[in-house]
Amino acid sequence: MSSKLQSCSCDSRQEIRKVNADKATNARIRRRRTKKGRKANEGMTAAIILIAFIITAAGVAFVILTMGSTLQQQLSATGQQALQQASSAMQNFIHTQK
């Protein structure tokens, strides 16, 4: 009878060892998953920030290009007005000299 108890206790010890080993393995797997999860979250955060920078840069570039186009049109109109004023002043000067 004692041999049966010893074999039983030995089996239960092995089962306990297996359970503990499984727990340790599961804990390792959970730690790995957590690290991978953190890395994935960091990667997603970096991607979102990168996209935000790209969208912001595109918006700023659009504003600058639009402003440049508007200023060019205004400068062209101002140049034409200045040319007309200068030519009318020259014509007035020539007519007054005659």
Tab-separated table of N, CA, C and O in Angstrom:
chain	number	residue	atom	x	y	z
A	1	MET	N	0.802	-1.184	0.000
A	1	MET	CA	0.000	0.000	0.000
A	1	MET	C	0.850	1.255	0.000
A	1	MET	O	0.500	2.226	-0.648
A	2	SER	N	1.943	1.211	0.690
A	2	SER	CA	2.795	2.380	0.722
A	2	SER	C	3.451	2.621	-0.639
A	2	SER	O	3.712	3.756	-1.004
A	3	SER	N	3.729	1.573	-1.370
A	3	SER	CA	4.289	1.759	-2.705
A	3	SER	C	3.285	2.454	-3.614
A	3	SER	O	3.648	3.254	-4.469
A	4	LYS	N	2.018	2.141	-3.433
A	4	LYS	CA	0.994	2.829	-4.222
A	4	LYS	C	0.933	4.297	-3.849
A	4	LYS	O	0.788	5.163	-4.709
A	5	LEU	N	1.057	4.585	-2.582
A	5	LEU	CA	1.040	5.989	-2.156
A	5	LEU	C	2.260	6.731	-2.691
A	5	LEU	O	2.163	7.874	-3.111
A	6	GLN	N	3.407	6.062	-2.625
A	6	GLN	CA	4.605	6.714	-3.135
A	6	GLN	C	4.500	6.963	-4.631
A	6	GLN	O	4.876	8.006	-5.121
A	7	SER	N	3.987	5.970	-5.361
A	7	SER	CA	3.844	6.174	-6.804
A	7	SER	C	2.808	7.254	-7.086
A	7	SER	O	2.946	8.040	-7.989
A	8	CYS	N	1.802	7.278	-6.283
A	8	CYS	CA	0.766	8.294	-6.451
A	8	CYS	C	1.333	9.672	-6.135
A	8	CYS	O	1.084	10.621	-6.859
A	9	SER	N	2.074	9.756	-5.062
A	9	SER	CA	2.639	11.045	-4.707
A	9	SER	C	3.686	11.473	-5.731
A	9	SER	O	3.824	12.652	-6.026
A	10	CYS	N	4.384	10.507	-6.280
A	10	CYS	CA	5.376	10.823	-7.308
A	10	CYS	C	4.680	11.348	-8.560
A	10	CYS	O	5.114	12.308	-9.173
A	11	ASP	N	3.583	10.703	-8.916
A	11	ASP	CA	2.812	11.160	-10.069
A	11	ASP	C	2.250	12.556	-9.827
A	11	ASP	O	2.254	13.405	-10.703
A	12	SER	N	1.771	12.760	-8.614
A	12	SER	CA	1.204	14.073	-8.317
A	12	SER	C	2.301	15.136	-8.311
A	12	SER	O	2.080	16.263	-8.728
A	13	ARG	N	3.496	14.763	-7.865
A	13	ARG	CA	4.618	15.710	-7.914
A	13	ARG	C	4.958	16.052	-9.361
A	13	ARG	O	5.219	17.211	-9.686
A	14	GLN	N	4.960	15.061	-10.210
A	14	GLN	CA	5.238	15.321	-11.628
A	14	GLN	C	4.158	16.196	-12.240
A	14	GLN	O	4.437	17.096	-13.018
A	15	GLU	N	2.928	15.912	-11.847
A	15	GLU	CA	1.835	16.743	-12.348
A	15	GLU	C	1.976	18.176	-11.862
A	15	GLU	O	1.759	19.130	-12.617
A	16	ILE	N	2.357	18.326	-10.600
A	16	ILE	CA	2.567	19.669	-10.047
A	16	ILE	C	3.697	20.372	-10.793
A	16	ILE	O	3.609	21.538	-11.142
A	17	ARG	N	4.770	19.642	-11.066
A	17	ARG	CA	5.889	20.216	-11.823
A	17	ARG	C	5.439	20.635	-13.222
A	17	ARG	O	5.813	21.693	-13.716
A	18	LYS	N	4.641	19.781	-13.855
A	18	LYS	CA	4.140	20.105	-15.186
A	18	LYS	C	3.265	21.351	-15.149
A	18	LYS	O	3.374	22.236	-15.995
A	19	VAL	N	2.407	21.412	-14.145
A	19	VAL	CA	1.527	22.576	-13.999
A	19	VAL	C	2.353	23.838	-13.774
A	19	VAL	O	2.103	24.880	-14.385
A	20	ASN	N	3.357	23.733	-12.892
A	20	ASN	CA	4.225	24.891	-12.638
A	20	ASN	C	4.998	25.286	-13.890
A	20	ASN	O	5.165	26.467	-14.173
A	21	ALA	N	5.478	24.287	-14.630
A	21	ALA	CA	6.189	24.580	-15.879
A	21	ALA	C	5.257	25.247	-16.880
A	21	ALA	O	5.636	26.197	-17.574
A	22	ASP	N	4.015	24.760	-16.949
A	22	ASP	CA	3.034	25.369	-17.848
A	22	ASP	C	2.731	26.810	-17.439
A	22	ASP	O	2.609	27.698	-18.276
A	23	LYS	N	2.633	27.018	-16.135
A	23	LYS	CA	2.391	28.376	-15.650
A	23	LYS	C	3.550	29.298	-16.020
A	23	LYS	O	3.347	30.427	-16.457
A	24	ALA	N	4.770	28.804	-15.846
A	24	ALA	CA	5.945	29.608	-16.194
A	24	ALA	C	5.973	29.897	-17.692
A	24	ALA	O	6.256	31.021	-18.123
A	25	THR	N	5.653	28.875	-18.482
A	25	THR	CA	5.620	29.060	-19.931
A	25	THR	C	4.545	30.077	-20.316
A	25	THR	O	4.777	30.961	-21.140
A	26	ASN	N	3.377	29.931	-19.708
A	26	ASN	CA	2.298	30.880	-19.988
A	26	ASN	C	2.682	32.297	-19.586
A	26	ASN	O	2.367	33.265	-20.285
A	27	ALA	N	3.377	32.431	-18.461
A	27	ALA	CA	3.821	33.754	-18.024
A	27	ALA	C	4.810	34.339	-19.030
A	27	ALA	O	4.744	35.524	-19.366
A	28	ARG	N	5.742	33.503	-19.532
A	28	ARG	CA	6.686	33.974	-20.545
A	28	ARG	C	5.963	34.418	-21.808
A	28	ARG	O	6.284	35.439	-22.400
A	29	ILE	N	4.993	33.622	-22.218
A	29	ILE	CA	4.234	33.960	-23.425
A	29	ILE	C	3.487	35.271	-23.219
A	29	ILE	O	3.475	36.137	-24.097
A	30	ARG	N	2.874	35.434	-22.038
A	30	ARG	CA	2.155	36.685	-21.753
A	30	ARG	C	3.104	37.879	-21.779
A	30	ARG	O	2.778	38.928	-22.308
A	31	ARG	N	4.305	37.715	-21.212
A	31	ARG	CA	5.285	38.811	-21.233
A	31	ARG	C	5.681	39.156	-22.658
A	31	ARG	O	5.789	40.313	-23.015
A	32	ARG	N	5.895	38.136	-23.487
A	32	ARG	CA	6.254	38.379	-24.886
A	32	ARG	C	5.134	39.113	-25.603
A	32	ARG	O	5.360	40.048	-26.349
A	33	ARG	N	3.898	38.654	-25.369
A	33	ARG	CA	2.752	39.299	-26.013
A	33	ARG	C	2.634	40.747	-25.558
A	33	ARG	O	2.322	41.620	-26.344
A	34	THR	N	2.878	40.979	-24.284
A	34	THR	CA	2.796	42.334	-23.763
A	34	THR	C	3.854	43.211	-24.414
A	34	THR	O	3.569	44.336	-24.816
A	35	LYS	N	5.083	42.691	-24.543
A	35	LYS	CA	6.141	43.461	-25.186
A	35	LYS	C	5.790	43.737	-26.638
A	35	LYS	O	5.953	44.838	-27.133
A	36	LYS	N	5.281	42.706	-27.329
A	36	LYS	CA	4.886	42.890	-28.725
A	36	LYS	C	3.746	43.883	-28.821
A	36	LYS	O	3.704	44.709	-29.725
A	37	GLY	N	2.825	43.823	-27.878
A	37	GLY	CA	1.703	44.762	-27.855
A	37	GLY	C	2.179	46.185	-27.650
A	37	GLY	O	1.708	47.111	-28.311
A	38	ARG	N	3.135	46.355	-26.750
A	38	ARG	CA	3.697	47.689	-26.523
A	38	ARG	C	4.401	48.196	-27.769
A	38	ARG	O	4.245	49.349	-28.160
A	39	LYS	N	5.190	47.315	-28.396
A	39	LYS	CA	5.894	47.713	-29.610
A	39	LYS	C	4.912	48.065	-30.709
A	39	LYS	O	5.112	49.027	-31.456
A	40	ALA	N	3.834	47.308	-30.810
A	40	ALA	CA	2.823	47.590	-31.831
A	40	ALA	C	2.156	48.925	-31.553
A	40	ALA	O	1.934	49.724	-32.474
A	41	ASN	N	1.854	49.204	-30.288
A	41	ASN	CA	1.238	50.481	-29.935
A	41	ASN	C	2.179	51.633	-30.220
A	41	ASN	O	1.753	52.685	-30.708
A	42	GLU	N	3.454	51.459	-29.919
A	42	GLU	CA	4.432	52.505	-30.204
A	42	GLU	C	4.536	52.737	-31.706
A	42	GLU	O	4.623	53.873	-32.164
A	43	GLY	N	4.514	51.668	-32.470
A	43	GLY	CA	4.579	51.799	-33.929
A	43	GLY	C	3.358	52.513	-34.482
A	43	GLY	O	3.475	53.364	-35.370
A	44	MET	N	2.195	52.183	-33.972
A	44	MET	CA	0.968	52.846	-34.426
A	44	MET	C	0.983	54.321	-34.054
A	44	MET	O	0.591	55.175	-34.844
A	45	THR	N	1.456	54.626	-32.856
A	45	THR	CA	1.552	56.018	-32.428
A	45	THR	C	2.508	56.789	-33.338
A	45	THR	O	2.206	57.903	-33.767
A	46	ALA	N	3.640	56.196	-33.636
A	46	ALA	CA	4.608	56.847	-34.522
A	46	ALA	C	4.017	57.056	-35.914
A	46	ALA	O	4.219	58.110	-36.526
A	47	ALA	N	3.278	56.077	-36.407
A	47	ALA	CA	2.662	56.212	-37.732
A	47	ALA	C	1.626	57.326	-37.738
A	47	ALA	O	1.555	58.123	-38.687
A	48	ILE	N	0.832	57.415	-36.689
A	48	ILE	CA	-0.183	58.476	-36.606
A	48	ILE	C	0.475	59.845	-36.548
A	48	ILE	O	0.047	60.783	-37.223
A	49	ILE	N	1.535	59.974	-35.772
A	49	ILE	CA	2.249	61.255	-35.680
A	49	ILE	C	2.864	61.610	-37.022
A	49	ILE	O	2.812	62.764	-37.465
A	50	LEU	N	3.445	60.625	-37.714
A	50	LEU	CA	4.036	60.870	-39.026
A	50	LEU	C	2.979	61.341	-40.014
A	50	LEU	O	3.199	62.311	-40.757
A	51	ILE	N	1.831	60.703	-40.007
A	51	ILE	CA	0.748	61.118	-40.907
A	51	ILE	C	0.282	62.527	-40.569
A	51	ILE	O	0.023	63.340	-41.463
A	52	ALA	N	0.192	62.844	-39.281
A	52	ALA	CA	-0.207	64.198	-38.871
A	52	ALA	C	0.796	65.231	-39.363
A	52	ALA	O	0.415	66.301	-39.853
A	53	PHE	N	2.101	64.923	-39.271
A	53	PHE	CA	3.125	65.841	-39.769
A	53	PHE	C	2.995	66.030	-41.282
A	53	PHE	O	3.130	67.144	-41.789
A	54	ILE	N	2.743	64.954	-41.994
A	54	ILE	CA	2.623	65.043	-43.451
A	54	ILE	C	1.411	65.889	-43.839
A	54	ILE	O	1.498	66.754	-44.726
A	55	ILE	N	0.290	65.678	-43.170
A	55	ILE	CA	-0.911	66.463	-43.467
A	55	ILE	C	-0.683	67.932	-43.137
A	55	ILE	O	-1.060	68.826	-43.905
A	56	THR	N	-0.036	68.207	-42.013
A	56	THR	CA	0.261	69.589	-41.627
A	56	THR	C	1.193	70.243	-42.644
A	56	THR	O	0.980	71.387	-43.053
A	57	ALA	N	2.224	69.519	-43.057
A	57	ALA	CA	3.165	70.063	-44.042
A	57	ALA	C	2.456	70.336	-45.368
A	57	ALA	O	2.728	71.349	-46.028
A	58	ALA	N	1.559	69.459	-45.772
A	58	ALA	CA	0.812	69.675	-47.013
A	58	ALA	C	-0.069	70.910	-46.896
A	58	ALA	O	-0.165	71.706	-47.841
A	59	GLY	N	-0.698	71.087	-45.750
A	59	GLY	CA	-1.525	72.281	-45.535
A	59	GLY	C	-0.711	73.558	-45.582
A	59	GLY	O	-1.108	74.541	-46.210
A	60	VAL	N	0.432	73.553	-44.923
A	60	VAL	CA	1.304	74.732	-44.931
A	60	VAL	C	1.809	75.018	-46.342
A	60	VAL	O	1.844	76.173	-46.790
A	61	ALA	N	2.187	73.983	-47.069
A	61	ALA	CA	2.654	74.171	-48.447
A	61	ALA	C	1.543	74.752	-49.320
A	61	ALA	O	1.791	75.637	-50.145
A	62	PHE	N	0.311	74.277	-49.143
A	62	PHE	CA	-0.813	74.804	-49.911
A	62	PHE	C	-1.022	76.288	-49.618
A	62	PHE	O	-1.206	77.093	-50.532
A	63	VAL	N	-0.963	76.648	-48.345
A	63	VAL	CA	-1.143	78.059	-47.972
A	63	VAL	C	-0.038	78.915	-48.569
A	63	VAL	O	-0.292	79.999	-49.123
A	64	ILE	N	1.194	78.455	-48.502
A	64	ILE	CA	2.322	79.227	-49.042
A	64	ILE	C	2.197	79.389	-50.549
A	64	ILE	O	2.405	80.484	-51.087
A	65	LEU	N	1.851	78.305	-51.243
A	65	LEU	CA	1.710	78.394	-52.697
A	65	LEU	C	0.551	79.307	-53.094
A	65	LEU	O	0.658	80.086	-54.038
A	66	THR	N	-0.551	79.220	-52.372
A	66	THR	CA	-1.695	80.086	-52.658
A	66	THR	C	-1.338	81.544	-52.405
A	66	THR	O	-1.682	82.423	-53.206
A	67	MET	N	-0.637	81.799	-51.294
A	67	MET	CA	-0.216	83.170	-50.996
A	67	MET	C	0.731	83.693	-52.063
A	67	MET	O	0.632	84.848	-52.494
A	68	GLY	N	1.657	82.852	-52.519
A	68	GLY	CA	2.601	83.256	-53.558
A	68	GLY	C	1.882	83.590	-54.849
A	68	GLY	O	2.206	84.594	-55.512
A	69	SER	N	0.899	82.800	-55.212
A	69	SER	CA	0.132	83.060	-56.432
A	69	SER	C	-0.644	84.367	-56.308
A	69	SER	O	-0.673	85.185	-57.239
A	70	THR	N	-1.279	84.572	-55.164
A	70	THR	CA	-2.039	85.808	-54.936
A	70	THR	C	-1.120	87.021	-54.974
A	70	THR	O	-1.444	88.048	-55.598
A	71	LEU	N	0.015	86.916	-54.322
A	71	LEU	CA	0.968	88.040	-54.328
A	71	LEU	C	1.489	88.324	-55.729
A	71	LEU	O	1.674	89.487	-56.105
A	72	GLN	N	1.718	87.276	-56.511
A	72	GLN	CA	2.187	87.474	-57.877
A	72	GLN	C	1.139	88.226	-58.698
A	72	GLN	O	1.479	89.141	-59.457
A	73	GLN	N	-0.123	87.871	-58.543
A	73	GLN	CA	-1.181	88.573	-59.256
A	73	GLN	C	-1.273	90.026	-58.810
A	73	GLN	O	-1.428	90.932	-59.639
A	74	GLN	N	-1.165	90.270	-57.522
A	74	GLN	CA	-1.212	91.640	-57.015
A	74	GLN	C	-0.022	92.455	-57.508
A	74	GLN	O	-0.159	93.621	-57.878
A	75	LEU	N	1.153	91.845	-57.525
A	75	LEU	CA	2.341	92.548	-58.014
A	75	LEU	C	2.232	92.857	-59.497
A	75	LEU	O	2.656	93.928	-59.961
A	76	SER	N	1.666	91.941	-60.247
A	76	SER	CA	1.470	92.168	-61.674
A	76	SER	C	0.520	93.339	-61.898
A	76	SER	O	0.778	94.224	-62.728
A	77	ALA	N	-0.584	93.364	-61.148
A	77	ALA	CA	-1.544	94.474	-61.268
A	77	ALA	C	-0.905	95.783	-60.840
A	77	ALA	O	-1.081	96.832	-61.495
A	78	THR	N	-0.130	95.762	-59.760
A	78	THR	CA	0.549	96.973	-59.285
A	78	THR	C	1.577	97.447	-60.314
A	78	THR	O	1.700	98.656	-60.576
A	79	GLY	N	2.292	96.527	-60.914
A	79	GLY	CA	3.269	96.896	-61.953
A	79	GLY	C	2.603	97.533	-63.160
A	79	GLY	O	3.114	98.514	-63.720
A	80	GLN	N	1.466	96.981	-63.563
A	80	GLN	CA	0.746	97.571	-64.694
A	80	GLN	C	0.243	98.967	-64.351
A	80	GLN	O	0.321	99.895	-65.172
A	81	GLN	N	-0.265	99.144	-63.133
A	81	GLN	CA	-0.716	100.474	-62.709
A	81	GLN	C	0.452	101.454	-62.673
A	81	GLN	O	0.322	102.603	-63.113
A	82	ALA	N	1.578	101.018	-62.157
A	82	ALA	CA	2.758	101.887	-62.098
A	82	ALA	C	3.218	102.254	-63.501
A	82	ALA	O	3.588	103.409	-63.761
A	83	LEU	N	3.189	101.291	-64.416
A	83	LEU	CA	3.582	101.560	-65.799
A	83	LEU	C	2.634	102.558	-66.456
A	83	LEU	O	3.066	103.480	-67.160
A	84	GLN	N	1.333	102.407	-66.221
A	84	GLN	CA	0.358	103.346	-66.776
A	84	GLN	C	0.561	104.739	-66.196
A	84	GLN	O	0.512	105.745	-66.915
A	85	GLN	N	0.787	104.829	-64.891
A	85	GLN	CA	1.001	106.134	-64.269
A	85	GLN	C	2.275	106.785	-64.784
A	85	GLN	O	2.311	107.996	-65.067
A	86	ALA	N	3.311	105.993	-64.949
A	86	ALA	CA	4.579	106.539	-65.441
A	86	ALA	C	4.429	107.003	-66.890
A	86	ALA	O	4.927	108.075	-67.266
A	87	SER	N	3.739	106.204	-67.707
A	87	SER	CA	3.576	106.606	-69.103
A	87	SER	C	2.681	107.829	-69.221
A	87	SER	O	2.944	108.729	-70.039
A	88	SER	N	1.646	107.935	-68.388
A	88	SER	CA	0.802	109.134	-68.442
A	88	SER	C	1.578	110.351	-67.949
A	88	SER	O	1.431	111.455	-68.483
A	89	ALA	N	2.413	110.176	-66.961
A	89	ALA	CA	3.238	111.294	-66.482
A	89	ALA	C	4.220	111.723	-67.562
A	89	ALA	O	4.443	112.933	-67.774
A	90	MET	N	4.799	110.758	-68.276
A	90	MET	CA	5.723	111.095	-69.364
A	90	MET	C	4.984	111.810	-70.485
A	90	MET	O	5.497	112.779	-71.064
A	91	GLN	N	3.789	111.352	-70.804
A	91	GLN	CA	3.015	112.015	-71.858
A	91	GLN	C	2.658	113.439	-71.464
A	91	GLN	O	2.739	114.371	-72.257
A	92	ASN	N	2.256	113.620	-70.180
A	92	ASN	CA	1.960	114.962	-69.704
A	92	ASN	C	3.185	115.861	-69.763
A	92	ASN	O	3.115	117.026	-70.135
A	93	PHE	N	4.341	115.301	-69.419
A	93	PHE	CA	5.590	116.077	-69.452
A	93	PHE	C	5.934	116.471	-70.871
A	93	PHE	O	6.351	117.596	-71.144
A	94	ILE	N	5.764	115.527	-71.794
A	94	ILE	CA	6.085	115.821	-73.215
A	94	ILE	C	5.128	116.876	-73.763
A	94	ILE	O	5.547	117.789	-74.471
A	95	HIS	N	3.819	116.765	-73.447
A	95	HIS	CA	2.866	117.740	-73.939
A	95	HIS	C	3.084	119.116	-73.327
A	95	HIS	O	2.853	120.141	-73.984
A	96	THR	N	3.540	119.189	-72.106
A	96	THR	CA	3.774	120.488	-71.491
A	96	THR	C	5.056	121.115	-72.033
A	96	THR	O	5.177	122.347	-72.041
A	97	GLN	N	5.974	120.341	-72.525
A	97	GLN	CA	7.237	120.871	-73.071
A	97	GLN	C	7.038	121.429	-74.462
A	97	GLN	O	7.820	122.272	-74.900
A	98	LYS	N	6.010	121.007	-75.182
A	98	LYS	CA	5.816	121.489	-76.543
A	98	LYS	C	5.281	122.847	-76.601
A	98	LYS	O	4.864	123.666	-76.186
